[in-house]
Amino acid sequence: MRKLLLIIFLSACKLSAFASHIVGGEFELLHLQDFQYRLNMILYFDLLNGQNGARDQAVTVNFYRKSDNAFLFSRTLQSGVDAAVEYSNPACDPDNTTLSTSRIFYTADITLDENDFSDPEGYYVSWERCCRNYSITNIFSDVPGTGISAGQTFYLEFPPVTINGEPFINSTPRLFPPLRDFACINQLYYTDFGGIDDDGDSLVYSLTIPYSTVDTQNAFPASPNPGPYPEIVWREGFGLDNVIQGDPELAITERGVLTVTPQFTGLYVFAVKVEEYRDGVKHGEMRRDFQMLVISDCGANGEPSVLAREQGSSDFYQEGTTLDFSVDDDDKCIDILVTDRLTGEGRDTLSNVSVRAVPLNFNAELEGIEIDFSQNVTIENELDTARFTVCFPNCPYTRSGFYQIGIIGFDDACPQPALDT
């Protein structure tokens, strides 16, 4: 299975600092104490095609008031951790010749004074930078002979630090994963694109139109530019409802899982808006921007098949039935059997499978679930079966009704595992 959806840049260079290098990124604003915050900006940089001169050692971001777009102040963030983004399965491209992306982390601690940051409509921080890749399929990013390029505006809205004279403690969502892997035309691509919220706020994900920059002819604007920011310009046949012209089209679930089945090769840009709600009231918004390349040179791969049965039983689980365990049972375990359909092409002459557990109808870490991998085997033919034992702890009694837990079996195909639940 060589389903390839790459996040890369194809190189084209005007000046080293005015170069095609931005893969995407986002802001985080995390509460420390009192009115002290840590502002982080994450930028994903194309290592294969980006110009070193376009790698900024520091970035200067600007703060504005939402109610009137008044400029408040600028702050410089210094680069810190610069780490490579690894594939889900690094063996898919061990030499990083197809995809090589760096995650550059910029940060600074700041004070948001209550006298300046108590407007009930809130505030925003932004940073403008050129350029996006010059070979993007779905937007106008570089028109030969015209100098037209497309930049990216990093953007984050956040609430006042006091409401009705009382401190309003809030951190924006964080720990958003990047796109890591390839995909291929006519094959489902899926990835977790969601983050976590330390305050327990509700997060609502939706696709949105990516921002460009006010000035696309220079790497940085000559002066701070308040919003609203210009949107990218779609090429004919593309738009918010057909970002990639997939079937099904690019979509994001309420939990932040991106899915698409691409139909055409090309390099595509997209953006996700993450809205933050507390007690039903929106108080923040962040934007994540990324790019993906869809190609067609993919091998075949069979999908694994997962069976489950209660320990000691010969009857396999049927979807819709319920497994009951007594709190007094010493062992609350099920056996999981995984087979895989091999294609005999490339990597699929052998298959290494595994399993994981995910919560379906509740939000919690599945702490206490134990998975015994000792009977796992490499699948060499369709008669081989990998076996796992999954044991559950006592229920935490945090909700009424049944707990629904998905047991997902997956293989080691490239670039993403095929799976069965």
PDB file of N, CA, C and O in Angstrom, residues 244-282:
ATOM      1  N   ILE A 244      -9.897  19.707  -2.300  1.00  0.00           N
ATOM      2  CA  ILE A 244      -8.980  18.785  -2.962  1.00  0.00           C
ATOM      3  C   ILE A 244      -9.651  18.075  -4.135  1.00  0.00           C
ATOM      4  O   ILE A 244      -9.005  17.360  -4.875  1.00  0.00           O
ATOM      5  N   GLN A 245     -10.962  18.285  -4.273  1.00  0.00           N
ATOM      6  CA  GLN A 245     -11.751  17.546  -5.257  1.00  0.00           C
ATOM      7  C   GLN A 245     -11.683  16.048  -4.974  1.00  0.00           C
ATOM      8  O   GLN A 245     -11.487  15.234  -5.863  1.00  0.00           O
ATOM      9  N   GLY A 246     -11.826  15.724  -3.699  1.00  0.00           N
ATOM     10  CA  GLY A 246     -11.821  14.326  -3.295  1.00  0.00           C
ATOM     11  C   GLY A 246     -13.208  13.714  -3.376  1.00  0.00           C
ATOM     12  O   GLY A 246     -14.217  14.392  -3.556  1.00  0.00           O
ATOM     13  N   ASP A 247     -13.274  12.407  -3.214  1.00  0.00           N
ATOM     14  CA  ASP A 247     -14.542  11.685  -3.209  1.00  0.00           C
ATOM     15  C   ASP A 247     -14.421  10.493  -2.267  1.00  0.00           C
ATOM     16  O   ASP A 247     -13.988   9.421  -2.680  1.00  0.00           O
ATOM     17  N   PRO A 248     -14.809  10.685  -0.974  1.00  0.00           N
ATOM     18  CA  PRO A 248     -15.355  11.890  -0.366  1.00  0.00           C
ATOM     19  C   PRO A 248     -14.315  13.009  -0.265  1.00  0.00           C
ATOM     20  O   PRO A 248     -13.113  12.771  -0.260  1.00  0.00           O
ATOM     21  N   GLU A 249     -14.848  14.250  -0.145  1.00  0.00           N
ATOM     22  CA  GLU A 249     -14.025  15.447  -0.076  1.00  0.00           C
ATOM     23  C   GLU A 249     -13.351  15.553   1.300  1.00  0.00           C
ATOM     24  O   GLU A 249     -13.727  14.882   2.255  1.00  0.00           O
ATOM     25  N   LEU A 250     -12.343  16.401   1.373  1.00  0.00           N
ATOM     26  CA  LEU A 250     -11.667  16.674   2.635  1.00  0.00           C
ATOM     27  C   LEU A 250     -12.681  17.134   3.678  1.00  0.00           C
ATOM     28  O   LEU A 250     -13.498  18.024   3.422  1.00  0.00           O
ATOM     29  N   ALA A 251     -12.644  16.522   4.857  1.00  0.00           N
ATOM     30  CA  ALA A 251     -13.570  16.858   5.938  1.00  0.00           C
ATOM     31  C   ALA A 251     -12.847  16.679   7.252  1.00  0.00           C
ATOM     32  O   ALA A 251     -11.814  16.005   7.342  1.00  0.00           O
ATOM     33  N   ILE A 252     -13.397  17.293   8.301  1.00  0.00           N
ATOM     34  CA  ILE A 252     -12.847  17.125   9.641  1.00  0.00           C
ATOM     35  C   ILE A 252     -13.985  16.826  10.584  1.00  0.00           C
ATOM     36  O   ILE A 252     -15.057  17.440  10.523  1.00  0.00           O
ATOM     37  N   THR A 253     -13.797  15.856  11.473  1.00  0.00           N
ATOM     38  CA  THR A 253     -14.842  15.437  12.391  1.00  0.00           C
ATOM     39  C   THR A 253     -14.865  16.342  13.616  1.00  0.00           C
ATOM     40  O   THR A 253     -13.994  17.185  13.817  1.00  0.00           O
ATOM     41  N   GLU A 254     -15.886  16.131  14.472  1.00  0.00           N
ATOM     42  CA  GLU A 254     -16.010  16.925  15.690  1.00  0.00           C
ATOM     43  C   GLU A 254     -14.859  16.674  16.646  1.00  0.00           C
ATOM     44  O   GLU A 254     -14.594  17.487  17.534  1.00  0.00           O
ATOM     45  N   ARG A 255     -14.129  15.587  16.481  1.00  0.00           N
ATOM     46  CA  ARG A 255     -12.962  15.295  17.312  1.00  0.00           C
ATOM     47  C   ARG A 255     -11.654  15.721  16.651  1.00  0.00           C
ATOM     48  O   ARG A 255     -10.582  15.517  17.201  1.00  0.00           O
ATOM     49  N   GLY A 256     -11.731  16.298  15.450  1.00  0.00           N
ATOM     50  CA  GLY A 256     -10.532  16.791  14.798  1.00  0.00           C
ATOM     51  C   GLY A 256      -9.816  15.787  13.928  1.00  0.00           C
ATOM     52  O   GLY A 256      -8.626  15.948  13.649  1.00  0.00           O
ATOM     53  N   VAL A 257     -10.520  14.754  13.440  1.00  0.00           N
ATOM     54  CA  VAL A 257      -9.907  13.770  12.554  1.00  0.00           C
ATOM     55  C   VAL A 257     -10.155  14.185  11.109  1.00  0.00           C
ATOM     56  O   VAL A 257     -11.302  14.365  10.684  1.00  0.00           O
ATOM     57  N   LEU A 258      -9.071  14.368  10.363  1.00  0.00           N
ATOM     58  CA  LEU A 258      -9.157  14.720   8.950  1.00  0.00           C
ATOM     59  C   LEU A 258      -9.292  13.462   8.110  1.00  0.00           C
ATOM     60  O   LEU A 258      -8.576  12.473   8.331  1.00  0.00           O
ATOM     61  N   THR A 259     -10.195  13.498   7.129  1.00  0.00           N
ATOM     62  CA  THR A 259     -10.350  12.380   6.202  1.00  0.00           C
ATOM     63  C   THR A 259     -10.529  12.921   4.792  1.00  0.00           C
ATOM     64  O   THR A 259     -11.109  13.992   4.586  1.00  0.00           O
ATOM     65  N   VAL A 260     -10.043  12.180   3.813  1.00  0.00           N
ATOM     66  CA  VAL A 260     -10.256  12.516   2.408  1.00  0.00           C
ATOM     67  C   VAL A 260      -9.859  11.309   1.574  1.00  0.00           C
ATOM     68  O   VAL A 260      -8.963  10.542   1.952  1.00  0.00           O
ATOM     69  N   THR A 261     -10.537  11.137   0.459  1.00  0.00           N
ATOM     70  CA  THR A 261     -10.104  10.172  -0.544  1.00  0.00           C
ATOM     71  C   THR A 261      -9.787  10.960  -1.806  1.00  0.00           C
ATOM     72  O   THR A 261     -10.686  11.333  -2.572  1.00  0.00           O
ATOM     73  N   PRO A 262      -8.514  11.302  -2.026  1.00  0.00           N
ATOM     74  CA  PRO A 262      -8.159  12.141  -3.179  1.00  0.00           C
ATOM     75  C   PRO A 262      -8.432  11.427  -4.493  1.00  0.00           C
ATOM     76  O   PRO A 262      -8.313  10.200  -4.601  1.00  0.00           O
ATOM     77  N   GLN A 263      -8.776  12.207  -5.496  1.00  0.00           N
ATOM     78  CA  GLN A 263      -9.031  11.681  -6.832  1.00  0.00           C
ATOM     79  C   GLN A 263      -7.993  12.126  -7.852  1.00  0.00           C
ATOM     80  O   GLN A 263      -7.901  11.550  -8.934  1.00  0.00           O
ATOM     81  N   PHE A 264      -7.228  13.173  -7.501  1.00  0.00           N
ATOM     82  CA  PHE A 264      -6.266  13.730  -8.451  1.00  0.00           C
ATOM     83  C   PHE A 264      -4.958  14.042  -7.722  1.00  0.00           C
ATOM     84  O   PHE A 264      -4.945  14.389  -6.550  1.00  0.00           O
ATOM     85  N   THR A 265      -3.871  13.897  -8.460  1.00  0.00           N
ATOM     86  CA  THR A 265      -2.577  14.264  -7.900  1.00  0.00           C
ATOM     87  C   THR A 265      -2.449  15.775  -7.831  1.00  0.00           C
ATOM     88  O   THR A 265      -3.130  16.516  -8.543  1.00  0.00           O
ATOM     89  N   GLY A 266      -1.558  16.256  -6.987  1.00  0.00           N
ATOM     90  CA  GLY A 266      -1.321  17.690  -6.883  1.00  0.00           C
ATOM     91  C   GLY A 266      -0.939  18.088  -5.478  1.00  0.00           C
ATOM     92  O   GLY A 266      -0.988  17.292  -4.536  1.00  0.00           O
ATOM     93  N   LEU A 267      -0.536  19.327  -5.325  1.00  0.00           N
ATOM     94  CA  LEU A 267      -0.190  19.918  -4.035  1.00  0.00           C
ATOM     95  C   LEU A 267      -1.323  20.843  -3.612  1.00  0.00           C
ATOM     96  O   LEU A 267      -1.712  21.736  -4.371  1.00  0.00           O
ATOM     97  N   TYR A 268      -1.854  20.646  -2.416  1.00  0.00           N
ATOM     98  CA  TYR A 268      -3.052  21.353  -1.975  1.00  0.00           C
ATOM     99  C   TYR A 268      -2.809  22.044  -0.638  1.00  0.00           C
ATOM    100  O   TYR A 268      -2.121  21.520   0.232  1.00  0.00           O
ATOM    101  N   VAL A 269      -3.417  23.208  -0.479  1.00  0.00           N
ATOM    102  CA  VAL A 269      -3.369  23.915   0.792  1.00  0.00           C
ATOM    103  C   VAL A 269      -4.760  23.887   1.407  1.00  0.00           C
ATOM    104  O   VAL A 269      -5.775  23.898   0.708  1.00  0.00           O
ATOM    105  N   PHE A 270      -4.813  23.809   2.745  1.00  0.00           N
ATOM    106  CA  PHE A 270      -6.091  23.850   3.450  1.00  0.00           C
ATOM    107  C   PHE A 270      -5.858  24.474   4.821  1.00  0.00           C
ATOM    108  O   PHE A 270      -4.730  24.598   5.292  1.00  0.00           O
ATOM    109  N   ALA A 271      -6.935  24.873   5.479  1.00  0.00           N
ATOM    110  CA  ALA A 271      -6.846  25.440   6.822  1.00  0.00           C
ATOM    111  C   ALA A 271      -8.000  24.913   7.660  1.00  0.00           C
ATOM    112  O   ALA A 271      -9.097  24.642   7.149  1.00  0.00           O
ATOM    113  N   VAL A 272      -7.742  24.774   8.954  1.00  0.00           N
ATOM    114  CA  VAL A 272      -8.741  24.321   9.921  1.00  0.00           C
ATOM    115  C   VAL A 272      -8.913  25.397  10.980  1.00  0.00           C
ATOM    116  O   VAL A 272      -7.929  25.913  11.520  1.00  0.00           O
ATOM    117  N   LYS A 273     -10.162  25.756  11.248  1.00  0.00           N
ATOM    118  CA  LYS A 273     -10.492  26.693  12.321  1.00  0.00           C
ATOM    119  C   LYS A 273     -10.900  25.906  13.551  1.00  0.00           C
ATOM    120  O   LYS A 273     -11.700  24.986  13.463  1.00  0.00           O
ATOM    121  N   VAL A 274     -10.317  26.253  14.700  1.00  0.00           N
ATOM    122  CA  VAL A 274     -10.633  25.591  15.963  1.00  0.00           C
ATOM    123  C   VAL A 274     -11.243  26.643  16.887  1.00  0.00           C
ATOM    124  O   VAL A 274     -10.550  27.565  17.332  1.00  0.00           O
ATOM    125  N   GLU A 275     -12.545  26.506  17.170  1.00  0.00           N
ATOM    126  CA  GLU A 275     -13.244  27.450  18.038  1.00  0.00           C
ATOM    127  C   GLU A 275     -13.355  26.881  19.446  1.00  0.00           C
ATOM    128  O   GLU A 275     -13.617  25.692  19.622  1.00  0.00           O
ATOM    129  N   GLU A 276     -13.160  27.737  20.425  1.00  0.00           N
ATOM    130  CA  GLU A 276     -13.076  27.339  21.829  1.00  0.00           C
ATOM    131  C   GLU A 276     -14.316  27.869  22.567  1.00  0.00           C
ATOM    132  O   GLU A 276     -14.599  29.066  22.534  1.00  0.00           O
ATOM    133  N   TYR A 277     -15.058  26.958  23.235  1.00  0.00           N
ATOM    134  CA  TYR A 277     -16.292  27.316  23.922  1.00  0.00           C
ATOM    135  C   TYR A 277     -16.214  26.906  25.393  1.00  0.00           C
ATOM    136  O   TYR A 277     -15.678  25.851  25.726  1.00  0.00           O
ATOM    137  N   ARG A 278     -16.774  27.762  26.249  1.00  0.00           N
ATOM    138  CA  ARG A 278     -16.922  27.439  27.667  1.00  0.00           C
ATOM    139  C   ARG A 278     -18.345  27.821  28.090  1.00  0.00           C
ATOM    140  O   ARG A 278     -18.757  28.959  27.897  1.00  0.00           O
ATOM    141  N   ASP A 279     -19.064  26.853  28.652  1.00  0.00           N
ATOM    142  CA  ASP A 279     -20.461  27.068  29.059  1.00  0.00           C
ATOM    143  C   ASP A 279     -21.295  27.599  27.894  1.00  0.00           C
ATOM    144  O   ASP A 279     -22.165  28.463  28.061  1.00  0.00           O
ATOM    145  N   GLY A 280     -21.019  27.081  26.709  1.00  0.00           N
ATOM    146  CA  GLY A 280     -21.791  27.445  25.533  1.00  0.00           C
ATOM    147  C   GLY A 280     -21.427  28.769  24.900  1.00  0.00           C
ATOM    148  O   GLY A 280     -22.052  29.172  23.914  1.00  0.00           O
ATOM    149  N   VAL A 281     -20.418  29.460  25.425  1.00  0.00           N
ATOM    150  CA  VAL A 281     -20.039  30.778  24.918  1.00  0.00           C
ATOM    151  C   VAL A 281     -18.657  30.674  24.264  1.00  0.00           C
ATOM    152  O   VAL A 281     -17.687  30.216  24.889  1.00  0.00           O
ATOM    153  N   LYS A 282     -18.558  31.154  23.012  1.00  0.00           N
ATOM    154  CA  LYS A 282     -17.267  31.146  22.322  1.00  0.00           C
ATOM    155  C   LYS A 282     -16.372  32.236  22.891  1.00  0.00           C
ATOM    156  O   LYS A 282     -16.795  33.388  23.043  1.00  0.00           O
TER     157      LYS A 282
END
